[in-house]
Amino acid sequence: MILNLQKSLSFGLATIAAVATIALATNHVSAKSYARITSNQVLRTAPQNRNVTTNGTNALYTKAGTVRGARIIAFKYTLQRYGTSKESSQYFRAYRVATTNRGAVYYKVVSFNGIYRGWVYGGRTSGTFAGGLNPANTMANTNLPLQKTGYTLTNSQKYTLWVDPKWSQYKAKQVDMSSYSPNDTFTITDAAVKTREQYTYYKVVDDKNSAIVGWVYSGGLAAPNSQAATKDNSVKINYVNPDGQSVGSYTWVIQKADLKAGATMNNGDKLGDILQNGTQLTDVVTKNVPTGFKLSTTQSPTNQPENVTVGSDDYLIYVDPVKANFVSPVAYYLTNTGQQISPAQLSGNTYPILTDAQMTIFSSQTQGIVPAKVFDNALFSDPNKLSALTGVSVTNADGTVTTPTYYFNKQATIAANSAARYGDTLKLYYTLPQR
């Protein structure tokens, strides 16, 4: 009996020891399975260069996803939905970057609408957005209207001015309008379109108070000639190139204040007979020449301004294209390695084909520094042009086919061309997301 008891105790102690050994070993393996953070820093680059979209390949965590205790805040599906959203409020802003002992890079991000905040895997190169993130251009340049002066706000409460267009930046702020007067007029100095919603915004400055300057939705501006154009109150100006092709037009609505004392205005009246100022039509013509053109010095208008009649057919004005003296060719580089992307690496064995008109964004009459805003152009948001490059498809060992996609990296491109001048080769950087 005593012998059996000793055997039982010996067996029990051995079992406990074995379990303890297994537990310790398991804990040791488990501990080794977690990554450690070796660097955690605030991002110092310009805020607009840290706007990103989530692509749904990685979830959003309370901390770097491979670190002990990380919990999911938003699943991949949610981040994919945000990444393909048509709402600018669902962009993200990156503001911290962490690196693990395994070389993985994580970014802390917050959604523009403030709903989600956490860490997303961002590839293996600090300062480059890859993995679950893509760099985002929230706005793209667009053409200025022909008429640039004399605008008024239709409703300053509903359509107020913003330092940056609403939702185009994280925590975009409104302009202080306390000194604004409803009679103030504005001049348009810049134009941009929201990449997602395709809403046009204009940057305007108050003609009476230059401290009031900001962006406003185009629908919130009333043109100076908001009165409807008719045959009895307007003249249509048609700008044509040397070949006689129209390159733009502008309809000038004549205001009663422009008329001589006691004069009336009807279809067929000569402007020289009814206008106070005989140069008004010339002034209007000069102010509204289409972008990229200048008044011709060799071909005259179809009529003298004073002989143009109210409601007449198009008043033809000849214009010449402004020739750029310095044109910058572009080259394509891979952010991940710094190597140039060759045509052989791309689908169709060719770089994106740009028209002469599209290449004008890389040209200038002077050899000045290329501004960073060049890379906000709509071409860099167009998947058929410069926002992404499609690589040559590769057949994997298991028979599946992979087609790599290189995404435009605005941040790296701006940094690489910070000292570039028009005429220099511009380096466009693209990131191949890590798999």
Coordinates of C-alpha atoms in Angstrom, one line a residue:
M1 CA 0.0 0.0 0.0
I2 CA 2.8 2.3 1.0
L3 CA 4.7 1.3 -2.2
N4 CA 1.7 2.1 -4.4
L5 CA 1.2 5.5 -2.7
Q6 CA 4.9 6.4 -3.3
K7 CA 4.5 5.4 -7.0
S8 CA 1.4 7.5 -7.3
L9 CA 3.1 10.5 -5.7
S10 CA 6.1 10.0 -7.9
F11 CA 3.9 9.8 -11.0
G12 CA 1.9 12.9 -10.0
L13 CA 5.0 15.0 -9.4
A14 CA 6.5 13.9 -12.7
T15 CA 3.3 14.8 -14.5
I16 CA 3.2 18.3 -12.9
A17 CA 6.8 18.8 -13.8
A18 CA 6.2 17.8 -17.4
V19 CA 3.1 20.1 -17.7
A20 CA 5.1 23.0 -16.2
T21 CA 7.9 22.4 -18.6
I22 CA 5.5 22.4 -21.6
A23 CA 3.8 25.5 -20.3
L24 CA 7.2 27.3 -19.9
A25 CA 8.2 26.2 -23.4
T26 CA 4.9 27.3 -24.8
N27 CA 5.1 30.7 -23.2
H28 CA 8.7 31.0 -24.5
V29 CA 7.6 30.3 -28.0
S30 CA 4.5 32.5 -27.7
A31 CA 6.7 35.4 -26.5
K32 CA 9.1 34.9 -29.4
S33 CA 6.1 35.0 -31.9
Y34 CA 5.4 38.7 -31.1
A35 CA 7.2 41.6 -32.7
R36 CA 8.8 44.4 -30.8
I37 CA 8.6 48.2 -31.6
T38 CA 12.1 49.5 -32.2
S39 CA 11.2 53.0 -33.4
N40 CA 8.0 55.1 -32.9
Q41 CA 8.2 58.7 -34.2
V42 CA 5.9 61.6 -35.2
L43 CA 5.8 62.3 -38.9
R44 CA 7.3 65.7 -39.7
T45 CA 6.5 66.0 -43.4
A46 CA 3.9 68.5 -44.7
P47 CA 0.4 67.4 -43.7
Q48 CA -0.9 67.4 -47.2
N49 CA 1.8 64.9 -48.1
R50 CA 0.5 62.5 -45.5
N51 CA -3.0 62.0 -46.8
V52 CA -3.7 58.4 -47.6
T53 CA -6.3 55.9 -48.6
T54 CA -6.8 52.4 -47.1
N55 CA -6.9 49.6 -49.7
G56 CA -8.3 46.8 -47.5
T57 CA -5.3 44.5 -47.6
N58 CA -4.6 45.1 -43.9
A59 CA -6.8 45.9 -40.9
L60 CA -6.7 48.8 -38.5
Y61 CA -5.3 47.9 -35.0
T62 CA -4.9 49.5 -31.6
K63 CA -1.2 49.1 -32.0
A64 CA 1.1 47.5 -34.6
G65 CA -0.7 44.4 -35.7
T66 CA 2.1 41.9 -34.8
V67 CA 2.8 43.4 -31.4
R68 CA 1.4 41.7 -28.3
G69 CA -2.0 42.9 -27.3
A70 CA -2.9 44.5 -30.7
R71 CA -6.7 44.4 -31.2
I72 CA -8.6 45.1 -34.4
I73 CA -10.4 48.4 -34.6
A74 CA -11.6 48.2 -38.2
F75 CA -11.6 45.1 -40.4
K76 CA -10.2 44.9 -43.9
Y77 CA -13.7 45.2 -45.4
T78 CA -14.3 48.5 -43.7
L79 CA -10.9 49.9 -44.9
Q80 CA -11.5 48.7 -48.4
R81 CA -14.9 50.5 -48.3
Y82 CA -13.2 53.7 -47.1
G83 CA -10.6 53.3 -49.8
T84 CA -13.1 53.1 -52.7
S85 CA -15.4 55.7 -51.1
K86 CA -16.6 58.7 -53.1
E87 CA -16.7 60.8 -50.0
S88 CA -13.6 62.9 -49.1
S89 CA -14.5 62.6 -45.4
Q90 CA -13.3 59.0 -45.6
Y91 CA -9.6 59.8 -46.4
F92 CA -7.0 59.2 -43.7
R93 CA -4.1 61.3 -42.4
A94 CA -0.9 59.5 -41.2
Y95 CA 0.8 61.2 -38.3
R96 CA 3.1 58.6 -36.6
V97 CA 5.4 55.8 -38.0
A98 CA 6.6 52.8 -36.1
T99 CA 9.1 50.1 -37.1
T100 CA 9.3 46.6 -35.6
N101 CA 12.4 44.5 -35.0
R102 CA 11.3 42.5 -38.1
G103 CA 11.5 45.5 -40.4
A104 CA 7.8 46.0 -40.8
V105 CA 6.6 49.6 -40.9
Y106 CA 3.2 50.7 -39.3
Y107 CA 1.6 54.1 -39.6
K108 CA -0.9 55.6 -37.1
V109 CA -3.7 57.1 -39.0
V110 CA -7.0 58.9 -38.4
S111 CA -9.9 59.2 -40.7
F112 CA -10.8 62.7 -41.8
N113 CA -14.3 62.2 -40.3
G114 CA -12.7 61.2 -37.0
I115 CA -14.4 57.9 -36.7
Y116 CA -11.4 55.6 -37.0
R117 CA -7.9 56.0 -35.5
G118 CA -5.3 53.3 -35.2
W119 CA -2.3 51.5 -36.8
V120 CA -2.1 50.1 -40.3
Y121 CA 0.7 48.0 -41.8
G122 CA 2.5 50.3 -44.3
G123 CA 5.2 48.2 -46.0
R124 CA 8.8 47.9 -45.1
T125 CA 10.2 51.4 -46.0
S126 CA 9.6 54.2 -43.5
G127 CA 8.4 57.3 -45.2
T128 CA 6.8 55.4 -48.1
F129 CA 3.1 54.4 -48.0
A130 CA 2.6 50.8 -49.1
G131 CA 1.0 47.7 -47.6
G132 CA -2.5 48.7 -46.5
L133 CA -2.1 52.3 -47.5
N134 CA -1.8 54.3 -50.7
P135 CA -0.8 57.9 -51.0
A136 CA -3.8 60.1 -51.8
N137 CA -4.3 63.3 -53.8
T138 CA -7.5 64.8 -52.3
M139 CA -7.6 67.6 -54.8
A140 CA -6.4 68.0 -58.4
N141 CA -5.8 71.2 -60.4
T142 CA -8.4 72.3 -63.0
N143 CA -8.7 75.1 -65.4
L144 CA -9.6 78.6 -64.2
P145 CA -12.8 80.1 -65.6
L146 CA -12.5 82.7 -68.4
Q147 CA -14.1 85.3 -66.1
K148 CA -11.9 85.8 -63.1
T149 CA -13.1 89.0 -61.5
G150 CA -16.3 90.6 -60.0
Y151 CA -17.7 87.5 -58.3
T152 CA -20.0 87.6 -55.2
L153 CA -20.9 85.0 -52.6
T154 CA -24.5 83.7 -53.1
N155 CA -24.8 82.7 -49.4
S156 CA -21.9 83.3 -47.1
Q157 CA -23.4 81.1 -44.4
K158 CA -24.0 78.1 -46.6
Y159 CA -21.0 78.6 -48.9
T160 CA -18.3 80.1 -46.8
L161 CA -14.6 80.3 -47.5
W162 CA -12.2 77.6 -46.3
V163 CA -8.4 77.7 -45.7
D164 CA -8.5 74.3 -47.6
P165 CA -11.6 73.0 -49.3
K166 CA -13.8 71.2 -46.8
W167 CA -12.7 67.6 -46.3
S168 CA -9.7 68.1 -48.6
Q169 CA -7.4 68.1 -45.5
Y170 CA -7.8 66.6 -42.0
K171 CA -9.5 69.2 -39.8
A172 CA -9.8 71.8 -42.6
K173 CA -10.7 75.2 -41.2
Q174 CA -13.0 78.0 -42.2
V175 CA -11.7 81.5 -43.0
D176 CA -12.6 84.3 -40.6
M177 CA -15.4 86.1 -42.3
S178 CA -16.1 88.6 -39.6
S179 CA -15.0 91.6 -41.7
Y180 CA -16.8 90.4 -44.8
S181 CA -19.6 92.6 -46.4
P182 CA -22.3 91.2 -48.6
N183 CA -21.4 93.8 -51.3
D184 CA -17.8 92.6 -51.5
T185 CA -16.6 91.2 -54.8
F186 CA -14.0 88.5 -55.3
T187 CA -11.3 87.6 -57.8
I188 CA -10.5 83.9 -58.6
T189 CA -6.8 83.1 -58.3
D190 CA -6.8 79.3 -58.4
A191 CA -9.0 76.3 -59.2
A192 CA -9.1 72.7 -58.1
V193 CA -11.5 69.8 -58.2
K194 CA -12.1 67.2 -55.4
T195 CA -10.7 63.9 -56.6
R196 CA -13.6 61.9 -55.2
E197 CA -16.7 64.0 -55.6
Q198 CA -15.4 65.9 -58.6
Y199 CA -16.7 69.2 -57.1
T200 CA -15.0 72.3 -58.3
Y201 CA -13.6 74.8 -55.8
Y202 CA -12.1 78.2 -56.5
K203 CA -9.5 80.1 -54.5
V204 CA -10.7 83.7 -54.2
V205 CA -9.5 86.9 -52.6
D206 CA -11.8 89.7 -51.4
D207 CA -11.2 92.8 -53.6
K208 CA -11.9 95.1 -50.7
N209 CA -10.1 93.1 -48.0
S210 CA -7.1 91.0 -49.0
A211 CA -7.1 89.3 -45.6
I212 CA -10.2 87.4 -46.7
V213 CA -8.8 84.7 -48.9
G214 CA -9.7 81.1 -49.2
W215 CA -11.5 78.3 -51.1
V216 CA -15.2 78.2 -51.9
Y217 CA -17.4 75.8 -53.7
S218 CA -18.0 77.0 -57.3
G219 CA -21.7 76.8 -56.8
G220 CA -21.4 79.4 -54.1
L221 CA -20.2 82.1 -56.4
A222 CA -22.3 84.4 -58.5
A223 CA -20.6 85.6 -61.7
P224 CA -20.7 89.3 -62.3
N225 CA -22.8 88.8 -65.4
S226 CA -25.3 86.5 -63.7
Q227 CA -28.1 88.2 -65.6
A228 CA -29.3 85.8 -68.4
A229 CA -27.8 86.6 -71.8
T230 CA -30.3 87.5 -74.5
K231 CA -30.1 88.9 -78.0
D232 CA -30.9 92.3 -76.5
N233 CA -28.2 92.5 -73.9
S234 CA -25.1 90.5 -74.8
V235 CA -22.2 90.0 -77.2
K236 CA -20.6 86.6 -77.7
I237 CA -16.8 86.6 -78.0
N238 CA -15.3 83.6 -79.8
Y239 CA -11.5 83.0 -79.5
V240 CA -10.0 81.2 -82.5
N241 CA -6.5 80.0 -83.2
P242 CA -4.6 80.9 -86.4
D243 CA -6.4 78.0 -88.2
G244 CA -9.8 79.4 -87.4
Q245 CA -10.6 76.7 -84.8
S246 CA -12.4 77.9 -81.7
V247 CA -10.4 77.5 -78.5
G248 CA -12.9 79.1 -76.1
S249 CA -15.7 81.7 -75.9
Y250 CA -17.1 84.2 -73.5
T251 CA -20.6 85.8 -73.4
W252 CA -20.4 89.4 -72.2
V253 CA -23.7 90.5 -70.7
I254 CA -23.8 94.3 -70.9
Q255 CA -25.1 96.0 -67.7
K256 CA -27.3 99.1 -67.7
A257 CA -24.6 100.9 -65.7
D258 CA -22.4 100.5 -68.8
L259 CA -24.7 102.6 -71.0
K260 CA -24.5 106.3 -71.8
A261 CA -27.0 108.5 -70.0
G262 CA -30.5 108.1 -71.6
A263 CA -29.3 105.3 -73.9
T264 CA -31.3 102.1 -74.3
M265 CA -30.1 98.7 -75.4
N266 CA -31.7 96.6 -78.1
N267 CA -30.6 93.9 -80.6
G268 CA -28.6 95.4 -83.4
D269 CA -27.5 98.6 -81.5
K270 CA -23.8 99.5 -82.2
L271 CA -21.7 99.4 -79.0
G272 CA -20.1 102.7 -80.0
D273 CA -23.5 104.4 -79.8
I274 CA -24.6 103.1 -76.5
L275 CA -21.6 102.5 -74.2
Q276 CA -20.1 105.0 -71.9
N277 CA -16.6 103.7 -72.5
G278 CA -15.6 102.8 -76.0
T279 CA -12.8 100.4 -74.8
Q280 CA -15.1 98.2 -72.6
L281 CA -15.3 95.4 -75.1
T282 CA -11.6 95.5 -75.7
D283 CA -11.1 95.3 -71.9
V284 CA -13.4 92.3 -71.7
V285 CA -11.7 90.6 -74.6
T286 CA -8.3 91.0 -72.9
K287 CA -9.3 89.8 -69.5
N288 CA -10.9 86.6 -70.8
V289 CA -8.3 85.1 -73.1
P290 CA -8.3 81.3 -72.7
T291 CA -5.5 79.9 -70.6
G292 CA -2.5 78.9 -72.7
F293 CA -3.2 81.6 -75.4
K294 CA -2.4 85.2 -76.0
L295 CA -4.0 87.8 -78.3
S296 CA -2.7 87.5 -81.9
T297 CA -0.3 90.3 -83.0
T298 CA -0.8 89.4 -86.7
Q299 CA -4.5 88.8 -87.1
S300 CA -7.1 91.5 -86.2
P301 CA -10.6 91.0 -84.9
T302 CA -13.4 90.6 -87.4
N303 CA -14.7 94.1 -86.5
Q304 CA -13.8 97.3 -84.7
P305 CA -15.2 97.3 -81.2
E306 CA -17.4 100.3 -81.7
N307 CA -19.1 98.7 -84.7
V308 CA -19.9 95.4 -82.9
T309 CA -23.7 95.2 -82.4
V310 CA -25.7 93.9 -79.4
G311 CA -26.8 90.3 -80.1
S312 CA -24.5 90.0 -83.1
D313 CA -23.0 86.8 -84.3
D314 CA -19.7 85.7 -82.7
Y315 CA -17.1 88.5 -82.4
L316 CA -14.0 86.6 -83.6
I317 CA -10.8 87.2 -81.8
Y318 CA -7.6 85.6 -83.0
V319 CA -5.2 84.1 -80.4
D320 CA -1.9 82.4 -80.6
P321 CA -0.8 79.5 -78.4
V322 CA 1.8 80.5 -75.7
K323 CA 4.9 78.5 -76.6
A324 CA 6.8 77.0 -73.8
N325 CA 10.6 77.4 -74.0
F326 CA 11.4 74.8 -71.3
V327 CA 9.7 71.4 -71.4
S328 CA 10.6 68.8 -68.8
P329 CA 10.7 65.2 -69.9
V330 CA 9.5 62.7 -67.3
A331 CA 11.1 59.4 -66.1
Y332 CA 9.6 56.7 -64.0
Y333 CA 11.2 55.3 -60.8
L334 CA 10.4 52.6 -58.3
T335 CA 10.2 54.0 -54.7
N336 CA 11.0 50.6 -53.2
T337 CA 14.4 50.3 -54.9
G338 CA 15.2 53.7 -56.4
Q339 CA 15.7 52.0 -59.8
Q340 CA 14.2 53.3 -63.0
I341 CA 11.2 51.5 -64.3
S342 CA 11.8 50.3 -67.9
P343 CA 9.1 50.0 -70.5
A344 CA 9.7 46.3 -70.6
Q345 CA 8.4 46.1 -67.0
L346 CA 5.0 47.6 -68.0
S347 CA 2.0 46.3 -69.8
G348 CA 2.3 47.0 -73.5
N349 CA 6.0 47.6 -73.1
T350 CA 5.4 51.4 -73.0
Y351 CA 5.1 54.3 -70.7
P352 CA 1.8 56.3 -70.4
I353 CA 1.1 58.2 -73.6
L354 CA 0.5 61.9 -72.9
T355 CA -0.8 64.4 -75.5
D356 CA 1.0 67.7 -76.2
A357 CA -1.8 69.4 -74.2
Q358 CA -1.2 67.2 -71.2
M359 CA 2.5 67.7 -71.4
T360 CA 2.0 71.5 -70.9
I361 CA 1.9 70.9 -67.1
F362 CA 5.6 70.1 -67.3
S363 CA 6.5 73.1 -69.4
S364 CA 7.1 76.8 -68.8
Q365 CA 8.3 79.9 -70.7
T366 CA 10.9 80.5 -68.0
Q367 CA 13.4 78.1 -66.4
G368 CA 12.0 78.5 -62.9
I369 CA 11.7 75.9 -60.2
V370 CA 9.0 73.3 -60.8
P371 CA 6.3 73.9 -58.1
A372 CA 5.1 71.0 -56.0
K373 CA 1.5 71.8 -57.1
V374 CA 2.3 70.4 -60.5
F375 CA 2.0 67.0 -59.0
D376 CA -1.6 67.8 -57.9
N377 CA -2.7 67.8 -61.5
A378 CA -5.6 65.6 -62.4
L379 CA -3.3 63.4 -64.5
F380 CA -1.9 62.0 -61.3
S381 CA -5.4 60.9 -60.2
D382 CA -6.3 59.4 -63.5
P383 CA -5.7 55.6 -63.5
N384 CA -5.4 55.7 -67.3
K385 CA -2.6 58.2 -67.2
L386 CA -0.3 58.8 -64.2
S387 CA -1.9 57.6 -61.0
A388 CA -0.8 54.0 -61.6
L389 CA 1.3 51.9 -63.9
T390 CA 0.3 48.4 -64.8
G391 CA 3.1 45.9 -64.9
V392 CA 3.7 42.8 -67.0
S393 CA 1.6 39.8 -65.8
V394 CA 3.6 37.0 -64.2
T395 CA 2.5 33.3 -64.0
N396 CA 3.3 31.9 -60.6
A397 CA 4.5 28.3 -59.8
D398 CA 1.0 27.3 -58.8
G399 CA -0.5 28.5 -62.1
T400 CA -2.0 31.7 -60.8
V401 CA -1.3 35.0 -62.6
T402 CA -0.2 38.1 -60.8
T403 CA -0.3 41.6 -62.3
P404 CA 1.7 44.1 -60.4
T405 CA 0.4 47.7 -60.1
Y406 CA 2.8 50.6 -59.3
Y407 CA 1.0 53.5 -57.5
F408 CA 2.1 57.1 -57.9
N409 CA 4.0 58.3 -54.8
K410 CA 3.4 62.0 -54.6
Q411 CA 5.5 62.4 -51.4
A412 CA 8.6 60.8 -52.9
T413 CA 8.1 62.6 -56.2
I414 CA 8.0 66.0 -54.6
A415 CA 11.1 65.3 -52.5
A416 CA 13.0 64.1 -55.6
N417 CA 12.2 67.2 -57.6
S418 CA 12.4 69.8 -54.9
A419 CA 15.3 71.6 -56.8
A420 CA 14.2 70.7 -60.4
R421 CA 13.7 73.4 -62.9
Y422 CA 11.7 73.4 -66.1
G423 CA 13.7 71.7 -68.7
D424 CA 15.2 69.2 -66.3
T425 CA 14.0 65.6 -66.4
L426 CA 11.4 65.1 -63.7
K427 CA 11.5 61.9 -61.7
L428 CA 8.1 60.4 -61.1
Y429 CA 8.1 57.8 -58.3
Y430 CA 5.9 54.8 -58.0
T431 CA 5.4 52.3 -55.2
L432 CA 4.9 48.6 -55.7
P433 CA 2.9 47.4 -52.6
Q434 CA 4.6 44.6 -50.6
R435 CA 2.7 41.3 -50.6

